[in-house]
């Protein structure tokens, strides 16, 4: 009897271990965005251990070329900000120069979050695209099916992403007429929606007839994210992007909580630029980050698990083709399309004294990022570094 009991106990232990092992294996199975339960948000996935590893010789010679550019672009170490160049996710060159706060003499380091201005649109678009990928949204869904107040019936999510809504820029319809908005009051995303719905704010152009870069599009996308996720934009971005990718020095600016703590911005002559009534609006701007964190985002966006192929192809398609030209805009990304077939994907930003440049060379797996909190157009010149890595025909006078 004792033998039988022992045998039974052993069988039970074996079954328990086997079932536990199966459960563990099930837990390790990664669900696709479309397979996620409705209460679980899709998340960006880190791209690690990229191949091939760069040789020491390649890093040395490439670093010399970048350093030569850096010294010409910012002579006398005149930059005030952050700069990074990486290939296959491996950092080749980075530089952190100047002050995050001139009065306190706080130095900018690799962990200093700077305002990334309109590069925030890339981040907002990333969250929207993940929600589309998970079937929480449709690309051609009418915006007024989500935001019931939204007054323009023909505008879709796609048109917000590619700036073809025809809406007017909120900075222009709130800055003069007190009957529309009193500039002594801080403007919010919801305020913009309410104003458009109640103050007879007409379209600038008929919906989907032309491309017109407009911050209002991305302020509305932030509200869409909030409505779909049932979370504040700040928390939705944390859950979908920042936390999964380990972007520990990236956050959405909260006007009330953060206004006394964030890195200020400056004019070119180092005079500090204060906050104004537009500084609480997010989605189009108001993300603070670092080059290392943005590198993580870039590599994840270029990983095979970002989006389903059919959706990804629409992201990097140009939508501003009313007249022939090489400048174009996709879904949350700018592009230059040369007649040779070469394509260049990027996004720039400018808000107060903050300037930013994000470049992703997809064929070469190269990421270039420059951020500054002291106004300078030199930030945008980093696109010329693309010529080191591929056939990108930038001229010396290109902006």
XYZ file of C-alpha atoms in Angstrom:
399
model
C 0.000 0.000 0.000
C 2.802 2.387 0.912
C 4.435 1.677 -2.436
C 1.157 2.478 -4.265
C 0.716 5.693 -2.280
C 4.261 6.763 -3.079
C 3.697 5.975 -6.762
C 0.508 8.053 -6.771
C 2.286 10.950 -5.084
C 5.062 10.796 -7.666
C 2.501 10.779 -10.504
C 0.748 13.815 -9.020
C 4.060 15.683 -8.681
C 4.987 14.806 -12.246
C 1.621 16.007 -13.571
C 1.881 19.220 -11.549
C 5.342 19.943 -12.956
C 4.214 19.088 -16.471
C 1.149 21.322 -16.245
C 3.235 24.090 -14.716
C 5.703 23.793 -17.562
C 2.887 23.987 -20.133
C 1.432 27.038 -18.377
C 4.852 28.702 -18.411
C 5.223 27.977 -22.119
C 1.782 29.449 -22.790
C 2.714 32.588 -20.885
C 5.817 32.987 -23.024
C 3.821 32.875 -26.271
C 3.602 36.418 -27.653
C 0.147 37.387 -28.866
C -0.240 39.466 -31.998
C -1.894 42.862 -31.596
C -5.088 41.494 -33.193
C -5.184 38.615 -30.693
C -5.009 40.754 -27.561
C -8.026 40.837 -25.242
C -9.889 44.139 -25.480
C -8.770 45.224 -22.003
C -5.074 44.879 -22.896
C -3.376 47.605 -24.932
C -0.940 46.787 -27.741
C 2.658 47.504 -26.819
C 5.792 48.339 -28.737
C 8.447 45.631 -28.602
C 12.166 46.320 -28.158
C 14.449 45.405 -31.034
C 17.672 43.996 -29.602
C 20.787 42.120 -30.697
C 20.747 43.548 -34.184
C 23.174 42.097 -36.693
C 25.728 42.412 -38.030
C 27.833 43.859 -35.240
C 29.876 46.814 -36.413
C 33.607 46.322 -36.656
C 35.960 48.508 -34.654
C 37.448 49.793 -37.912
C 34.036 50.756 -39.318
C 33.145 52.577 -36.094
C 36.500 54.399 -36.070
C 36.371 55.638 -39.689
C 32.666 56.561 -39.548
C 33.122 58.345 -36.239
C 35.883 60.473 -37.782
C 33.550 61.559 -40.610
C 30.736 62.420 -38.198
C 33.105 64.307 -35.917
C 34.345 66.351 -38.866
C 30.729 67.258 -39.730
C 29.958 68.073 -36.103
C 32.841 70.533 -35.829
C 31.829 72.274 -39.073
C 28.135 72.415 -38.182
C 28.670 73.625 -34.623
C 32.031 75.445 -34.750
C 33.722 76.141 -31.459
C 31.496 73.608 -29.711
C 28.620 76.061 -30.108
C 25.894 73.407 -29.896
C 23.598 73.334 -26.897
C 21.872 69.990 -26.872
C 22.088 66.286 -27.649
C 23.273 64.458 -30.755
C 23.461 60.763 -31.647
C 24.193 58.604 -34.678
C 23.675 54.825 -34.599
C 23.689 51.906 -37.022
C 21.994 48.567 -36.341
C 21.041 50.022 -32.983
C 24.725 50.449 -32.079
C 25.771 53.977 -31.160
C 28.654 55.203 -33.310
C 28.770 58.804 -32.119
C 27.036 60.879 -29.457
C 27.632 64.278 -27.985
C 26.031 66.189 -25.121
C 27.051 69.839 -24.942
C 25.886 72.978 -23.158
C 23.349 73.714 -20.461
C 19.850 72.521 -19.756
C 19.540 75.620 -17.586
C 21.855 78.558 -18.208
C 21.202 80.319 -14.921
C 21.876 77.188 -12.860
C 24.676 75.950 -15.162
C 23.142 72.458 -15.279
C 24.910 70.447 -17.979
C 23.058 68.484 -20.640
C 23.822 64.757 -20.335
C 22.660 61.560 -22.012
C 19.755 61.375 -19.529
C 18.560 64.998 -19.848
C 15.060 65.066 -21.398
C 14.663 67.873 -23.930
C 11.466 69.028 -25.646
C 11.311 67.190 -28.978
C 8.718 69.605 -30.464
C 7.015 68.177 -33.573
C 9.012 64.963 -33.468
C 6.275 64.256 -30.895
C 4.001 63.675 -33.909
C 6.009 60.562 -34.783
C 5.396 59.265 -31.258
C 1.669 60.095 -31.300
C 1.317 58.446 -34.712
C 3.105 55.358 -33.397
C 0.468 54.906 -30.671
C -2.410 55.494 -33.103
C -0.968 52.979 -35.565
C -0.600 50.361 -32.824
C -4.268 50.852 -31.922
C -5.212 50.438 -35.590
C -3.026 47.338 -35.780
C -4.936 45.905 -32.796
C -8.315 46.655 -34.391
C -9.230 49.243 -31.745
C -9.435 51.850 -34.506
C -9.772 51.845 -38.278
C -7.514 53.939 -40.474
C -10.438 55.275 -42.514
C -12.823 55.603 -39.575
C -14.622 58.943 -39.317
C -13.285 61.017 -36.441
C -16.822 62.018 -35.383
C -17.614 58.365 -34.705
C -15.103 58.594 -31.838
C -15.200 62.271 -30.812
C -18.915 63.020 -30.942
C -18.411 66.814 -30.813
C -16.054 66.810 -33.814
C -17.745 69.102 -36.371
C -16.168 68.045 -39.668
C -18.038 64.939 -40.891
C -15.713 63.832 -43.695
C -12.439 63.809 -41.741
C -10.949 60.374 -41.018
C -8.117 59.117 -38.815
C -5.947 58.768 -41.922
C -6.512 62.430 -42.765
C -5.435 63.529 -39.293
C -2.275 61.447 -39.611
C -1.370 62.724 -43.090
C -2.531 66.364 -42.644
C -5.317 66.279 -45.225
C -8.199 67.189 -42.913
C -8.419 70.796 -44.069
C -8.635 72.061 -40.474
C -7.154 75.348 -39.346
C -4.237 75.569 -36.932
C -5.496 76.085 -33.365
C -2.714 78.614 -32.714
C -4.263 80.897 -35.349
C -7.947 80.753 -34.441
C -7.343 81.255 -30.708
C -4.836 84.107 -30.734
C -6.833 87.239 -31.650
C -10.535 87.119 -30.911
C -11.460 87.044 -27.190
C -14.928 85.838 -28.166
C -13.240 82.643 -29.344
C -10.545 82.340 -26.674
C -9.067 84.540 -23.961
C -5.296 84.084 -24.116
C -5.048 84.672 -20.375
C -6.429 81.151 -20.017
C -4.384 78.033 -20.698
C -5.695 76.179 -23.752
C -6.266 72.391 -23.617
C -6.928 69.764 -26.270
C -10.549 69.530 -25.178
C -10.865 73.314 -25.417
C -9.736 73.145 -29.058
C -12.403 70.546 -29.852
C -15.107 72.515 -28.035
C -14.140 75.749 -29.807
C -14.285 74.100 -33.229
C -17.658 72.552 -32.361
C -19.282 75.706 -30.948
C -17.558 78.786 -32.428
C -18.195 78.163 -36.120
C -14.529 77.555 -36.956
C -14.614 76.774 -40.659
C -12.211 74.580 -42.534
C -9.222 76.173 -44.218
C -9.733 73.959 -47.262
C -12.179 71.265 -48.292
C -11.359 67.983 -46.584
C -8.915 65.716 -48.443
C -8.289 68.132 -51.293
C -4.763 69.133 -50.320
C -1.955 68.585 -47.843
C -1.547 71.295 -45.191
C 0.669 70.638 -42.189
C -1.481 71.469 -39.162
C -0.909 70.915 -35.444
C -4.658 70.641 -34.821
C -4.638 67.215 -36.492
C -2.359 65.764 -33.845
C -4.086 67.520 -30.948
C -7.222 65.671 -32.084
C -5.349 62.375 -32.431
C -4.325 62.693 -28.776
C -8.020 62.943 -27.848
C -8.759 59.920 -30.031
C -6.105 57.950 -28.141
C -7.712 58.967 -24.845
C -11.195 57.993 -26.012
C -10.138 54.599 -27.370
C -7.841 53.621 -24.487
C -9.979 55.239 -21.749
C -6.736 56.632 -20.348
C -5.152 60.091 -20.252
C -2.822 60.562 -23.222
C 0.161 60.641 -20.859
C -0.662 57.231 -19.377
C -1.594 55.690 -22.734
C 1.816 56.678 -24.135
C 3.500 55.186 -21.070
C 1.700 51.886 -21.486
C 1.925 51.549 -25.280
C 5.420 52.965 -25.891
C 7.594 54.339 -23.099
C 7.502 51.537 -20.510
C 7.686 48.580 -22.951
C 10.721 50.125 -24.657
C 12.471 51.164 -21.448
C 12.332 54.856 -22.390
C 13.040 55.910 -18.809
C 13.877 59.532 -19.607
C 10.832 60.207 -21.787
C 7.544 61.730 -20.661
C 4.572 63.793 -21.760
C 4.726 67.288 -20.313
C 2.016 67.940 -17.726
C 1.575 71.718 -17.611
C 0.420 71.954 -14.001
C 2.794 69.369 -12.520
C 5.918 69.883 -14.628
C 6.093 73.558 -15.626
C 8.545 74.446 -12.845
C 10.699 71.327 -13.332
C 11.271 70.866 -17.060
C 14.261 72.090 -19.061
C 13.518 75.646 -20.283
C 14.203 76.774 -23.827
C 16.163 79.794 -25.009
C 16.518 82.200 -27.887
C 19.775 82.064 -29.817
C 21.137 84.810 -27.524
C 20.402 82.670 -24.413
C 17.377 84.674 -23.281
C 14.911 82.254 -21.715
C 11.560 81.818 -23.471
C 8.640 81.573 -21.045
C 5.529 79.442 -21.288
C 2.391 80.700 -23.013
C -1.273 79.734 -23.285
C -0.522 77.043 -25.912
C 1.882 75.061 -23.760
C -0.634 72.588 -22.325
C -1.667 71.146 -25.708
C -0.190 67.709 -26.433
C -0.085 65.197 -29.266
C 1.443 67.621 -31.736
C 4.253 68.479 -29.281
C 5.037 68.372 -25.531
C 7.019 65.134 -25.310
C 10.414 65.351 -23.625
C 12.996 62.718 -24.481
C 16.655 61.895 -25.123
C 18.470 60.604 -28.207
C 19.072 57.219 -26.553
C 15.376 56.819 -25.797
C 14.386 57.905 -29.310
C 16.852 55.373 -30.680
C 14.900 52.653 -28.857
C 11.688 53.911 -30.444
C 13.241 54.057 -33.903
C 14.592 50.519 -33.740
C 11.247 49.207 -32.505
C 9.436 50.983 -35.352
C 11.844 49.339 -37.775
C 11.428 45.892 -36.240
C 9.268 43.287 -37.944
C 6.651 43.321 -35.187
C 5.697 46.996 -35.292
C 2.772 46.706 -37.719
C 1.223 44.240 -40.133
C 2.905 44.648 -43.572
C -0.175 46.081 -45.306
C -0.553 48.817 -42.690
C 3.187 49.529 -42.539
C 3.259 50.111 -46.314
C 0.673 52.873 -45.903
C 2.781 54.648 -43.285
C 5.632 55.296 -45.720
C 3.445 56.202 -48.670
C 3.313 59.870 -49.707
C -0.048 61.651 -49.448
C 0.789 65.197 -50.576
C 0.856 64.787 -54.336
C -1.230 67.763 -55.508
C 1.803 69.075 -57.326
C 4.939 67.314 -58.443
C 7.791 67.579 -56.002
C 10.138 65.533 -53.904
C 8.824 66.622 -50.488
C 6.012 64.485 -49.112
C 4.249 63.306 -45.945
C 3.130 59.837 -44.883
C 1.322 58.763 -41.718
C 3.195 60.680 -39.046
C 6.465 60.884 -40.970
C 7.961 63.356 -43.437
C 9.746 62.100 -46.504
C 11.731 63.139 -49.535
C 11.164 61.027 -52.643
C 13.755 61.520 -55.387
C 13.121 60.516 -58.989
C 15.967 58.031 -58.680
C 13.723 55.969 -56.374
C 15.701 56.889 -53.269
C 13.537 57.755 -50.247
C 14.459 59.669 -47.109
C 12.279 59.494 -43.970
C 12.484 62.056 -41.162
C 10.660 64.557 -38.987
C 11.802 67.956 -37.728
C 10.456 70.010 -34.863
C 10.454 73.578 -33.559
C 8.668 74.911 -30.489
C 9.774 78.053 -28.643
C 13.577 77.706 -28.556
C 13.536 73.927 -28.967
C 14.571 72.395 -32.278
C 14.698 68.700 -33.117
C 15.568 66.340 -35.944
C 14.784 62.629 -36.231
C 16.089 60.690 -39.243
C 15.634 56.999 -39.962
C 17.598 55.529 -42.888
C 15.687 52.293 -43.282
C 17.852 50.603 -45.923
C 21.023 51.276 -43.968
C 19.545 50.745 -40.456
C 20.866 54.161 -39.417
C 19.314 56.508 -36.860
C 20.286 60.186 -36.560
C 18.871 62.360 -33.776
C 19.625 65.955 -32.778
C 17.894 67.974 -30.046
C 18.544 71.499 -28.813
C 16.891 73.771 -26.249
C 18.657 76.907 -27.571
C 17.228 78.002 -30.899
C 19.309 77.100 -33.934
C 18.518 75.873 -37.431
C 21.804 73.972 -37.384
C 19.866 71.093 -35.834
C 18.249 70.388 -39.198
C 21.587 70.133 -41.001
C 22.198 66.663 -39.565
C 20.327 65.224 -42.559
C 23.483 65.820 -44.575
C 25.154 63.028 -42.581
C 22.965 60.616 -44.553
C 25.456 60.869 -47.425
C 27.980 58.978 -45.294
C 25.709 55.938 -45.276
C 23.948 55.922 -48.648
C 23.076 57.672 -51.879
C 21.211 60.662 -50.468
C 21.698 63.628 -52.815
C 21.558 66.507 -50.382
C 23.102 69.747 -51.557
C 24.966 72.082 -49.233
C 22.127 74.650 -49.395
C 19.361 72.161 -48.556
C 17.457 73.137 -45.420
